[in-house]
Structure formats: C-alpha cells, structure tokens
mmCIF file of C-alpha atoms and ligand atoms in Angstrom:
data_model
loop_
_atom_site.group_PDB
_atom_site.id
_atom_site.type_symbol
_atom_site.label_atom_id
_atom_site.label_comp_id
_atom_site.label_asym_id
_atom_site.label_seq_id
_atom_site.Cartn_x
_atom_site.Cartn_y
_atom_site.Cartn_z
ATOM 1 C CA UNK E 1 117.781 105.116 98.273
ATOM 2 C CA UNK E 2 118.059 101.671 99.509
ATOM 3 C CA UNK E 3 115.924 98.906 97.050
ATOM 4 C CA UNK E 4 114.695 96.432 98.831
ATOM 5 C CA UNK E 5 115.953 93.172 97.626
ATOM 6 C CA UNK E 6 113.766 93.211 95.339
ATOM 7 C CA UNK E 7 112.609 96.511 93.679
ATOM 8 C CA UNK E 8 116.423 96.136 93.146
ATOM 9 C CA UNK E 9 115.740 93.022 91.674
ATOM 10 C CA UNK E 10 112.996 94.387 89.015
ATOM 11 C CA UNK E 11 116.093 96.665 88.288
ATOM 12 C CA UNK E 12 118.253 93.860 86.689
ATOM 13 C CA UNK E 13 115.577 91.572 85.729
ATOM 14 C CA UNK E 14 114.633 94.471 83.047
ATOM 15 C CA UNK E 15 118.823 94.757 82.705
ATOM 16 C CA UNK E 16 118.691 91.220 81.517
ATOM 17 C CA UNK E 17 120.094 89.781 84.263
ATOM 18 C CA UNK E 18 119.034 85.975 85.168
ATOM 19 C CA UNK E 19 117.488 86.420 88.935
ATOM 20 C CA UNK E 20 115.562 83.541 90.605
ATOM 21 C CA UNK E 21 111.378 83.238 89.875
ATOM 22 C CA UNK E 22 109.600 84.897 92.281
ATOM 23 C CA UNK E 23 106.124 86.774 93.939
ATOM 24 C CA UNK E 24 106.818 89.351 96.488
ATOM 25 C CA UNK E 25 103.993 89.579 99.064
ATOM 26 C CA UNK E 26 102.459 92.717 100.195
ATOM 27 C CA UNK E 27 100.136 91.225 103.792
ATOM 28 C CA UNK E 28 99.834 87.829 103.855
ATOM 29 C CA UNK E 29 96.154 87.233 102.507
ATOM 30 C CA UNK E 30 97.917 86.940 98.209
ATOM 31 C CA UNK E 31 100.253 84.008 98.669
ATOM 32 C CA UNK E 32 97.884 81.151 99.472
ATOM 33 C CA UNK E 33 97.199 80.536 95.561
ATOM 34 C CA UNK E 34 100.555 81.762 93.900
ATOM 35 C CA UNK E 35 103.767 80.713 96.235
ATOM 36 C CA UNK E 36 104.107 77.369 95.791
ATOM 37 C CA UNK E 37 107.391 74.654 97.757
ATOM 38 C CA UNK E 38 109.699 74.432 97.884
ATOM 39 C CA UNK E 39 109.482 78.793 98.472
ATOM 40 C CA UNK E 40 112.690 80.677 100.785
ATOM 41 C CA UNK E 41 110.683 83.003 102.498
ATOM 42 C CA UNK E 42 113.293 86.816 103.302
ATOM 43 C CA UNK E 43 112.071 89.241 104.516
ATOM 44 C CA UNK E 44 111.763 92.960 102.579
ATOM 45 C CA UNK E 45 114.611 95.384 104.729
ATOM 46 C CA UNK E 46 117.120 96.922 104.554
ATOM 47 C CA UNK E 47 119.978 95.943 105.585
ATOM 48 C CA UNK E 48 121.449 92.492 104.964
ATOM 49 C CA UNK E 49 122.492 89.595 106.931
ATOM 50 C CA UNK E 50 119.020 88.568 107.122
ATOM 51 C CA UNK E 51 119.593 84.867 106.654
ATOM 52 C CA UNK E 52 121.572 85.029 109.358
ATOM 53 C CA UNK E 53 118.507 86.482 111.645
ATOM 54 C CA UNK E 54 115.924 84.978 110.795
ATOM 55 C CA UNK E 55 115.245 86.534 108.181
ATOM 56 C CA UNK E 56 115.034 84.363 104.660
ATOM 57 C CA UNK E 57 113.875 80.253 105.695
ATOM 58 C CA UNK E 58 113.444 77.853 103.834
ATOM 59 C CA UNK E 59 109.684 75.566 103.460
ATOM 60 C CA UNK E 60 109.498 73.421 102.679
ATOM 61 C CA UNK E 61 106.070 72.084 103.491
ATOM 62 C CA UNK E 62 103.002 73.947 102.467
ATOM 63 C CA UNK E 63 100.860 74.403 105.760
ATOM 64 C CA UNK E 64 103.744 75.857 106.773
ATOM 65 C CA UNK E 65 103.969 78.597 104.734
ATOM 66 C CA UNK E 66 101.266 80.900 105.963
ATOM 67 C CA UNK E 67 102.664 81.489 110.206
ATOM 68 C CA UNK E 68 106.613 81.310 108.561
ATOM 69 C CA UNK E 69 105.215 84.832 106.490
ATOM 70 C CA UNK E 70 103.660 85.959 109.555
ATOM 71 C CA UNK E 71 106.447 84.672 111.526
ATOM 72 C CA UNK E 72 108.929 87.804 109.145
ATOM 73 C CA UNK E 73 106.968 89.565 108.866
ATOM 74 C CA UNK E 74 106.502 90.511 112.837
ATOM 75 C CA UNK E 75 110.434 89.862 113.329
ATOM 76 C CA UNK E 76 112.166 92.858 113.483
ATOM 77 C CA UNK E 77 115.501 93.149 111.302
ATOM 78 C CA UNK E 78 118.591 95.594 112.651
ATOM 79 C CA UNK E 79 116.298 97.759 113.580
ATOM 80 C CA UNK E 80 113.588 96.999 110.539
ATOM 81 C CA UNK E 81 110.334 95.935 110.195
ATOM 82 C CA UNK E 82 108.979 94.255 107.422
ATOM 83 C CA UNK E 83 106.139 95.663 105.401
ATOM 84 C CA UNK E 84 106.876 93.120 102.692
ATOM 85 C CA UNK E 85 107.978 89.979 102.269
ATOM 86 C CA UNK E 86 109.884 87.880 98.747
ATOM 87 C CA UNK E 87 108.979 83.891 98.656
ATOM 88 C CA UNK E 88 111.336 82.821 95.448
ATOM 89 C CA UNK E 89 111.793 79.612 93.598
ATOM 90 C CA UNK E 90 114.032 77.536 96.234
ATOM 91 C CA UNK E 91 117.621 76.886 94.021
ATOM 92 C CA UNK E 92 120.242 74.139 94.314
ATOM 93 C CA UNK E 93 122.546 75.839 95.292
ATOM 94 C CA UNK E 94 126.268 74.432 93.990
ATOM 95 C CA UNK E 95 128.476 77.056 95.219
ATOM 96 C CA UNK E 96 127.916 81.476 95.887
ATOM 97 C CA UNK E 97 130.279 84.181 94.859
ATOM 98 C CA UNK E 98 130.214 87.952 95.646
ATOM 99 C CA UNK E 99 130.345 90.300 92.728
ATOM 100 C CA UNK E 100 129.369 94.274 92.772
ATOM 101 C CA UNK E 101 129.887 97.223 91.045
ATOM 102 C CA UNK E 102 130.509 101.006 93.133
ATOM 103 C CA UNK E 103 131.938 103.803 92.071
ATOM 104 C CA UNK E 104 135.707 104.694 93.520
ATOM 105 C CA UNK E 105 135.556 108.657 93.228
ATOM 106 C CA UNK E 106 139.540 108.651 94.451
ATOM 107 C CA UNK E 107 139.718 107.255 90.743
ATOM 108 C CA UNK E 108 136.910 108.691 89.312
ATOM 109 C CA UNK E 109 135.097 105.274 88.009
ATOM 110 C CA UNK E 110 133.458 102.616 88.424
ATOM 111 C CA UNK E 111 135.359 99.199 89.766
ATOM 112 C CA UNK E 112 133.843 95.641 89.316
ATOM 113 C CA UNK E 113 134.651 94.082 93.050
ATOM 114 C CA UNK E 114 134.426 89.703 93.372
ATOM 115 C CA UNK E 115 135.452 87.210 95.038
ATOM 116 C CA UNK E 116 135.897 83.423 95.380
ATOM 117 C CA UNK E 117 133.677 84.215 98.717
ATOM 118 C CA UNK E 118 129.882 84.472 98.694
ATOM 119 C CA UNK E 119 127.344 84.099 100.752
ATOM 120 C CA UNK E 120 126.614 85.165 105.246
ATOM 121 C CA UNK E 121 130.475 85.319 105.432
ATOM 122 C CA UNK E 122 131.369 88.114 103.066
ATOM 123 C CA UNK E 123 132.332 90.799 105.896
ATOM 124 C CA UNK E 124 134.764 87.817 107.402
ATOM 125 C CA UNK E 125 136.822 88.134 104.589
ATOM 126 C CA UNK E 126 139.584 89.679 104.161
ATOM 127 C CA UNK E 127 139.958 92.624 101.615
ATOM 128 C CA UNK E 128 142.501 91.843 100.059
ATOM 129 C CA UNK E 129 141.813 88.881 98.896
ATOM 130 C CA UNK E 130 138.821 90.421 96.665
ATOM 131 C CA UNK E 131 138.963 91.177 92.378
ATOM 132 C CA UNK E 132 139.402 94.826 92.351
ATOM 133 C CA UNK E 133 139.320 96.117 88.262
ATOM 134 C CA UNK E 134 138.616 99.753 87.555
ATOM 135 C CA UNK E 135 135.602 98.744 85.310
ATOM 136 C CA UNK E 136 133.910 100.332 81.126
ATOM 137 C CA UNK E 137 131.307 99.218 77.691
ATOM 138 C CA UNK E 138 134.804 98.293 76.587
ATOM 139 C CA UNK E 139 136.106 95.670 78.865
ATOM 140 C CA UNK E 140 133.429 93.529 80.090
ATOM 141 C CA UNK E 141 134.750 91.185 78.404
ATOM 142 C CA UNK E 142 138.115 90.317 78.895
ATOM 143 C CA UNK E 143 136.426 90.740 82.802
ATOM 144 C CA UNK E 144 134.105 88.960 82.368
ATOM 145 C CA UNK E 145 137.249 85.944 81.593
ATOM 146 C CA UNK E 146 138.993 87.613 84.377
ATOM 147 C CA UNK E 147 136.109 86.711 86.665
ATOM 148 C CA UNK E 148 136.130 83.297 84.629
ATOM 149 C CA UNK E 149 138.517 82.464 85.512
ATOM 150 C CA UNK E 150 138.685 84.252 89.690
ATOM 151 C CA UNK E 151 136.162 81.467 90.145
ATOM 152 C CA UNK E 152 137.342 79.344 88.989
ATOM 153 C CA UNK E 153 134.318 78.596 86.447
ATOM 154 C CA UNK E 154 135.952 78.135 82.689
ATOM 155 C CA UNK E 155 132.392 77.134 81.772
ATOM 156 C CA UNK E 156 130.861 80.531 82.240
ATOM 157 C CA UNK E 157 133.363 82.321 81.467
ATOM 158 C CA UNK E 158 130.485 83.601 77.839
ATOM 159 C CA UNK E 159 127.238 84.060 80.296
ATOM 160 C CA UNK E 160 130.068 86.379 82.850
ATOM 161 C CA UNK E 161 130.774 88.931 80.364
ATOM 162 C CA UNK E 162 127.018 89.055 79.291
ATOM 163 C CA UNK E 163 126.819 89.359 82.676
ATOM 164 C CA UNK E 164 129.236 92.442 83.672
ATOM 165 C CA UNK E 165 127.126 93.952 80.672
ATOM 166 C CA UNK E 166 124.160 94.276 82.180
ATOM 167 C CA UNK E 167 125.116 94.773 84.204
ATOM 168 C CA UNK E 168 127.072 97.721 84.223
ATOM 169 C CA UNK E 169 123.607 98.693 81.982
ATOM 170 C CA UNK E 170 121.815 98.381 84.803
ATOM 171 C CA UNK E 171 124.566 99.910 86.778
ATOM 172 C CA UNK E 172 124.442 102.993 85.197
ATOM 173 C CA UNK E 173 121.228 103.387 83.135
ATOM 174 C CA UNK E 174 119.564 103.693 86.845
ATOM 175 C CA UNK E 175 121.838 106.231 88.668
ATOM 176 C CA UNK E 176 122.634 104.207 91.409
ATOM 177 C CA UNK E 177 126.486 104.105 93.207
ATOM 178 C CA UNK E 178 126.592 101.033 94.634
ATOM 179 C CA UNK E 179 125.411 97.302 93.292
ATOM 180 C CA UNK E 180 125.977 94.342 94.498
ATOM 181 C CA UNK E 181 125.196 90.306 93.955
ATOM 182 C CA UNK E 182 125.536 88.537 97.138
ATOM 183 C CA UNK E 183 125.734 84.928 96.035
ATOM 184 C CA UNK E 184 125.397 84.897 92.691
ATOM 185 C CA UNK E 185 124.725 81.726 92.673
ATOM 186 C CA UNK E 186 126.409 78.483 90.169
ATOM 187 C CA UNK E 187 123.306 76.125 90.704
ATOM 188 C CA UNK E 188 123.933 72.742 90.363
ATOM 189 C CA UNK E 189 122.210 72.168 86.718
ATOM 190 C CA UNK E 190 124.535 75.395 87.043
ATOM 191 C CA UNK E 191 123.259 78.131 85.749
ATOM 192 C CA UNK E 192 124.696 81.686 87.268
ATOM 193 C CA UNK E 193 121.797 82.965 88.857
ATOM 194 C CA UNK E 194 121.793 86.417 90.905
ATOM 195 C CA UNK E 195 120.495 85.578 95.031
ATOM 196 C CA UNK E 196 119.904 88.808 96.376
ATOM 197 C CA UNK E 197 121.370 91.886 96.039
ATOM 198 C CA UNK E 198 121.675 95.638 96.821
ATOM 199 C CA UNK E 199 121.351 98.029 95.793
ATOM 200 C CA UNK E 200 121.687 102.105 96.587
ATOM 201 C CA UNK E 201 120.483 104.769 93.753
ATOM 202 C CA UNK E 202 121.730 108.300 93.588
ATOM 203 C CA UNK E 203 118.727 110.256 95.336
ATOM 204 C CA UNK E 204 120.324 113.691 93.598
ATOM 205 C CA UNK E 205 119.823 111.238 90.265
ATOM 206 C CA UNK E 206 115.514 111.916 90.974
ATOM 207 C CA UNK E 207 114.707 114.058 88.932
ATOM 208 C CA UNK E 208 115.825 111.864 85.468
ATOM 209 C CA UNK E 209 113.482 109.273 86.523
ATOM 210 C CA UNK E 210 110.470 110.368 86.950
ATOM 211 C CA UNK E 211 109.285 106.438 87.068
ATOM 212 C CA UNK E 212 111.183 105.820 90.135
ATOM 213 C CA UNK E 213 109.238 104.661 93.180
ATOM 214 C CA UNK E 214 109.920 102.485 95.754
ATOM 215 C CA UNK E 215 109.395 101.443 99.368
ATOM 216 C CA UNK E 216 112.296 103.901 100.825
ATOM 217 C CA UNK E 217 111.261 107.337 98.335
ATOM 218 C CA UNK E 218 112.343 110.334 99.725
ATOM 219 C CA UNK E 219 109.775 113.152 100.913
ATOM 220 C CA UNK E 220 111.666 115.738 98.067
ATOM 221 C CA UNK E 221 113.948 116.178 96.402
ATOM 222 C CA UNK E 222 115.298 118.023 98.921
ATOM 223 C CA UNK E 223 116.175 114.807 100.577
ATOM 224 C CA UNK E 224 118.922 113.011 99.836
ATOM 225 C CA UNK E 225 120.434 110.384 102.161
ATOM 226 C CA UNK E 226 123.696 109.727 103.462
ATOM 227 C CA UNK E 227 123.815 106.817 105.483
ATOM 228 C CA UNK E 228 121.520 104.906 107.054
ATOM 229 C CA UNK E 229 122.675 104.102 109.265
ATOM 230 C CA UNK E 230 123.669 107.897 110.709
ATOM 231 C CA UNK E 231 123.093 109.117 114.076
ATOM 232 C CA UNK E 232 121.825 112.816 113.255
ATOM 233 C CA UNK E 233 119.848 114.120 111.265
ATOM 234 C CA UNK E 234 120.301 117.369 109.885
ATOM 235 C CA UNK E 235 117.195 120.260 108.447
ATOM 236 C CA UNK E 236 117.906 123.330 107.275
ATOM 237 C CA UNK E 237 117.305 126.219 105.215
ATOM 238 C CA UNK E 238 118.833 126.778 101.640
ATOM 239 C CA UNK E 239 121.630 124.177 100.745
ATOM 240 C CA UNK E 240 124.877 125.720 101.075
ATOM 241 C CA UNK E 241 123.616 125.987 105.286
ATOM 242 C CA UNK E 242 122.773 122.197 104.872
ATOM 243 C CA UNK E 243 125.910 121.407 103.444
ATOM 244 C CA UNK E 244 127.927 124.098 105.898
ATOM 245 C CA UNK E 245 124.777 122.171 109.397
ATOM 246 C CA UNK E 246 126.282 118.948 107.872
ATOM 247 C CA UNK E 247 130.097 119.150 107.992
ATOM 248 C CA UNK E 248 130.098 120.730 111.565
ATOM 249 C CA UNK E 249 127.850 117.793 111.393
ATOM 250 C CA UNK E 250 130.676 115.414 110.581
ATOM 251 C CA UNK E 251 133.638 117.599 111.616
ATOM 252 C CA UNK E 252 132.220 116.992 115.530
ATOM 253 C CA UNK E 253 132.564 113.360 115.270
ATOM 254 C CA UNK E 254 129.086 112.375 114.264
ATOM 255 C CA UNK E 255 127.887 109.966 110.725
ATOM 256 C CA UNK E 256 124.680 112.768 109.393
ATOM 257 C CA UNK E 257 122.642 110.267 107.952
ATOM 258 C CA UNK E 258 120.828 113.217 105.366
ATOM 259 C CA UNK E 259 121.038 116.291 103.835
ATOM 260 C CA UNK E 260 117.549 118.299 103.994
ATOM 261 C CA UNK E 261 117.049 121.497 102.465
ATOM 262 C CA UNK E 262 113.556 122.923 103.518
ATOM 263 C CA UNK E 263 113.702 125.817 100.943
ATOM 264 C CA UNK E 264 111.566 129.138 100.889
ATOM 265 C CA UNK E 265 108.550 127.964 102.247
ATOM 266 C CA UNK E 266 108.575 125.728 105.584
ATOM 267 C CA UNK E 267 104.995 124.766 106.106
ATOM 268 C CA UNK E 268 103.833 122.427 109.139
ATOM 269 C CA UNK E 269 103.571 119.513 106.631
ATOM 270 C CA UNK E 270 107.112 120.171 105.737
ATOM 271 C CA UNK E 271 107.833 119.407 108.702
ATOM 272 C CA UNK E 272 105.840 116.620 109.224
ATOM 273 C CA UNK E 273 106.956 115.359 106.383
ATOM 274 C CA UNK E 274 111.108 115.763 107.218
ATOM 275 C CA UNK E 275 110.554 114.139 110.355
ATOM 276 C CA UNK E 276 108.632 111.071 108.944
ATOM 277 C CA UNK E 277 111.359 109.880 107.048
ATOM 278 C CA UNK E 278 114.171 110.645 109.389
ATOM 279 C CA UNK E 279 112.045 108.418 111.981
ATOM 280 C CA UNK E 280 112.760 106.039 109.168
ATOM 281 C CA UNK E 281 116.370 105.699 110.384
ATOM 282 C CA UNK E 282 117.185 102.988 112.575
ATOM 283 C CA UNK E 283 119.594 105.462 114.284
ATOM 284 C CA UNK E 284 118.872 108.390 114.703
ATOM 285 C CA UNK E 285 119.202 109.203 117.690
ATOM 286 C CA UNK E 286 119.704 113.379 117.166
ATOM 287 C CA UNK E 287 117.452 115.634 115.122
ATOM 288 C CA UNK E 288 119.969 118.972 114.000
ATOM 289 C CA UNK E 289 117.055 122.421 113.075
ATOM 290 C CA UNK E 290 119.374 125.534 111.718
ATOM 291 C CA UNK E 291 116.890 127.750 110.192
ATOM 292 C CA UNK E 292 118.184 131.518 108.941
ATOM 293 C CA UNK E 293 115.288 133.482 109.014
ATOM 294 C CA UNK E 294 115.980 136.412 105.529
ATOM 295 C CA UNK E 295 112.504 136.077 103.543
ATOM 296 C CA UNK E 296 111.125 133.206 105.506
ATOM 297 C CA UNK E 297 110.048 134.296 109.105
ATOM 298 C CA UNK E 298 111.549 132.325 112.030
ATOM 299 C CA UNK E 299 107.912 132.028 114.345
ATOM 300 C CA UNK E 300 105.703 130.388 111.021
ATOM 301 C CA UNK E 301 109.496 127.352 110.814
ATOM 302 C CA UNK E 302 109.319 127.712 114.598
ATOM 303 C CA UNK E 303 105.195 127.305 114.708
ATOM 304 C CA UNK E 304 105.136 123.822 112.116
ATOM 305 C CA UNK E 305 108.345 123.033 114.491
ATOM 306 C CA UNK E 306 106.012 123.269 117.557
ATOM 307 C CA UNK E 307 102.579 121.453 115.412
ATOM 308 C CA UNK E 308 104.753 118.839 113.951
ATOM 309 C CA UNK E 309 106.642 117.748 116.706
ATOM 310 C CA UNK E 310 102.960 117.263 118.214
ATOM 311 C CA UNK E 311 101.971 114.993 115.910
ATOM 312 C CA UNK E 312 104.454 113.102 116.385
ATOM 313 C CA UNK E 313 104.334 109.680 119.337
ATOM 314 C CA UNK E 314 108.065 109.774 119.229
ATOM 315 C CA UNK E 315 111.177 111.499 117.904
ATOM 316 C CA UNK E 316 114.264 112.232 119.303
ATOM 317 C CA UNK E 317 115.616 115.069 120.927
ATOM 318 C CA UNK E 318 115.877 118.420 118.558
ATOM 319 C CA UNK E 319 118.966 121.167 118.325
ATOM 320 C CA UNK E 320 117.975 124.082 117.174
ATOM 321 C CA UNK E 321 119.282 126.868 115.875
ATOM 322 C CA UNK E 322 116.926 130.070 114.567
ATOM 323 C CA UNK E 323 118.495 133.643 113.966
ATOM 324 C CA UNK E 324 117.195 136.488 110.951
ATOM 325 C CA UNK E 325 113.785 137.469 110.684
ATOM 326 C CA UNK E 326 112.342 137.452 113.633
ATOM 327 C CA UNK E 327 113.724 135.240 115.207
ATOM 328 C CA UNK E 328 112.438 136.214 119.059
ATOM 329 C CA UNK E 329 109.151 135.260 118.288
ATOM 330 C CA UNK E 330 110.151 132.069 117.834
ATOM 331 C CA UNK E 331 112.841 131.466 121.157
ATOM 332 C CA UNK E 332 109.099 132.239 122.992
ATOM 333 C CA UNK E 333 107.188 129.966 120.142
ATOM 334 C CA UNK E 334 109.352 127.140 121.347
ATOM 335 C CA UNK E 335 110.910 128.251 124.834
ATOM 336 C CA UNK E 336 106.038 128.348 125.650
ATOM 337 C CA UNK E 337 106.374 124.286 124.310
ATOM 338 C CA UNK E 338 109.558 123.251 125.915
ATOM 339 C CA UNK E 339 111.408 123.236 123.541
ATOM 340 C CA UNK E 340 115.500 124.913 123.674
ATOM 341 C CA UNK E 341 116.851 126.788 122.388
ATOM 342 C CA UNK E 342 120.812 127.333 120.570
ATOM 343 C CA UNK E 343 122.793 130.311 120.100
ATOM 344 C CA UNK E 344 124.275 128.712 117.455
ATOM 345 C CA UNK E 345 124.618 126.070 115.180
ATOM 346 C CA UNK E 346 128.348 124.889 117.834
ATOM 347 C CA UNK E 347 126.175 124.958 120.950
ATOM 348 C CA UNK E 348 123.382 122.528 119.049
ATOM 349 C CA UNK E 349 125.850 120.271 118.189
ATOM 350 C CA UNK E 350 128.044 120.230 121.405
ATOM 351 C CA UNK E 351 125.147 119.801 123.829
ATOM 352 C CA UNK E 352 124.205 116.761 120.684
ATOM 353 C CA UNK E 353 124.279 113.237 123.393
ATOM 354 C CA UNK E 354 124.481 110.300 121.034
HETATM 355 P P1 LIG S 401 121.449 88.307 103.463
HETATM 356 O O1 LIG S 401 121.610 86.995 104.530
HETATM 357 O O2 LIG S 401 120.126 89.256 104.443
HETATM 358 O O3 LIG S 401 122.426 88.517 102.603
HETATM 359 O O4 LIG S 401 120.357 87.417 102.587
HETATM 360 P P2 LIG S 401 120.703 85.838 101.214
HETATM 361 O O5 LIG S 401 119.208 86.809 100.206
HETATM 362 O O6 LIG S 401 121.960 86.832 101.206
HETATM 363 O O7 LIG S 401 120.676 84.846 101.491
HETATM 364 C C1 LIG S 401 121.471 85.126 102.008
HETATM 365 C C2 LIG S 401 121.634 82.856 102.050
HETATM 366 O O8 LIG S 401 120.660 82.199 102.751
HETATM 367 C C3 LIG S 401 122.726 82.113 100.970
HETATM 368 O O9 LIG S 401 123.271 82.384 100.992
HETATM 369 C C4 LIG S 401 121.660 81.854 100.285
HETATM 370 O O10 LIG S 401 122.252 80.924 101.532
HETATM 371 C C5 LIG S 401 120.774 81.024 101.707
HETATM 372 N N1 LIG S 401 119.459 80.845 100.594
HETATM 373 C C6 LIG S 401 119.110 81.735 99.817
HETATM 374 N N2 LIG S 401 118.247 81.992 98.371
HETATM 375 C C7 LIG S 401 118.354 80.197 98.981
HETATM 376 C C8 LIG S 401 117.990 79.352 97.761
HETATM 377 O O11 LIG S 401 116.910 79.765 97.649
HETATM 378 N N3 LIG S 401 118.312 78.080 98.232
HETATM 379 C C9 LIG S 401 119.251 77.450 99.125
HETATM 380 N N4 LIG S 401 119.419 76.349 99.161
HETATM 381 N N5 LIG S 401 119.716 78.642 100.621
HETATM 382 C C10 LIG S 401 119.089 80.281 99.691
HETATM 383 MN MN1 LIG S 402 123.177 88.544 101.041
#
C-alpha cells in the first residue's frame, strides 16, 4: 500500500523526523483562513515526478492561492487525479539530498541508500553513485557519521545519527517496505527537513495495525497491491490458486498489479469492491478471474460478476476461467451477457491483448 506524501509525513512526524509545517486541503473551502503565502501547493498523488509535471507549485501571492489549488486539484499526473492537496511552508533550500530505507530481499536486511544529489533528477543518477549500507539499530550512529561525510555536512553529523535512528524505527514500527526522502532538504538556516516522503507499507501486515486509515486503503485483508504500475489484475478463490494465477500472469511476461483471494463466499458486494480497487490502478488493462468451484458455486460467482459489471461504467476486459461446481450454469450466464469464458488459465492469459 502506497501512502500519499502527507500520510507518510504524518508517520515521520510521529517518529520525530522534522517535516515542514503544512496544511492538508481536501476541498477548496478550508484553506482561506488557515493557509498563508508564501506556500508550496503539492498534489497528493501516489507517484513521483510531480515537480516536473506541474504538481508542486510555489505560490507567493495570497490572491493566487485559490486558483492554484483549483488548478492542481484538476491536474492529472501519470493517470492519477488528487483528492487532497498539501500546502506547506516554503523552504529556504540550500542543498537537496536523497535518502531512503528499503528491504534488500537477497541479503534479508534493511538497506540505507543515499546520494548527495537529491531532488527531481534522482532517476537519472548512476547506480554506482549511491551509498548503500545495511542498517540496524546498532549502526545508525556510525552510518550517521558516514552520511555527514558523504553529504559533506560535518556540522550535521549528530542530527543525521538521530535522523537515521528515527527513520529506522519508523520503518520497522510501521511495517514499511520503502521509506524514501527526496529531497532531504538542508535549509539556509542549517536545518535538515524531509522535503518529500514516499512510503510503502506491507499490506500483509495490516492485521497488526488496526489504526491504519489511508486514502489508498485495501477493500479487505486479502487484497495485496503488488505493483501500482502493473497491467494485469487478478481475482481468484483460495490463496494457493490466487498465487498460481499471479505467477502465471508474470510468467507470460505481464506485470501483475495485485494478489486477491476472494475466499469462499463471493457476493456482488465483494466482486464490486474488488473491481473498485482494480480500476484505481492507472495501467491495468486486463482482469484475469480464476475460480475453482468447490463449496463455492461457479454460477453464484458468475452472477456476482455480471451484476458488478453492470454497475461499473468502465472496466478493463475480463478473462474468466471457471471450473468445478456448477460451471456449466455459470458459462450459460456469462455467455448470455456476452462475456467470454476460457477453458484454462493459460487460454485466459493467452487471450490478453495488452
Ligand atoms: P516530486 O517531484 O513528486 O518528487 O515532489 P517533491 O516534493 O520532491 O518536489 C519537487 C521539487 O520541488 C523539490 O526537489 C524542490 O526542489 C521543490 N520544492 C518542494 N518543496 C519546496 C519548498 O518548500 N521550497 C522550495 N524552494 N522548493 C520546494
Ligand atoms: Mn520528491
């Protein structure tokens, strides 16, 4: 689950990491009394590169604030339209650095990545220019010193040591898989502040966090986002079948967007919720549905699919494979609605035109 910048910054703040003061604007009513220029108006979409695409705007005149907020609210960025705007204090930027924590799955550790060049051009940086180090609670002090050297900011050594300790705690306590600060801003006043933050939390850890409430919250516990940029969504019943479906999609060369086990009781409501979730992915252009009817009846699932589909205006094409209990009745139902049914999962995936 990808957090929006303001949601990630809230978690940073709780962990004691300095962030710019800001105000979250959900519609364009609340800003008038509370938001003061100069300010930075930032589109809250779950993707980077907003700066280059007009989603981060400096507003100096109070008279320009309302129109800028409206403009940014109406601006689509990489397929996403914001529901929320963050208005932040304008920082007096001296330098911008890159800093992130990620999970290194090969080495089974949390890894620190840093680069002296932060800001919007980070994607163009050569991999070799990144400082990469395993980070543990015992190494935050030495890594803070190392980082001060890397950034050539000796005066910030203690601050960086504390910053790393807080970031590491924030990463672990929130079951994060990515925590990226870009830019980490050194202000002309000599303060280090998280200028931007991207955070991805592990959907599978949701049961440990009853307080998780984010704009991008999963419809249920069994929906796991794999890749926001994925092109093929999957729906299956049973965790094993759901995993096999996802693997087959990947083996065919596509990027699966999600994992979803709808369980034994698929109703119109559960299918609708799944579709709702799936259409929020900007690049999905196929939905593979793989159901094996044991206790669950295929015709019940088919009816739910038909009803849910009739309620959704636009849905990517469905590639359905149903077998087992009442599969023939299900096939009749789907055929009647003009929905194609494929005999095997391979046929489903083979038919995708993406
Ligand atoms: P991103 O493009 O989606 O990564 O959005 P960022 O939040 O990282 O903003 C992009 C760039 O806008 C930053 O690298 C800064 O150069 C600039 N920027 C963001 N906030 C401020 C601010 O408060 N003051 C100034 N002067 N520039 C800012
Ligand atoms: Mn950024």
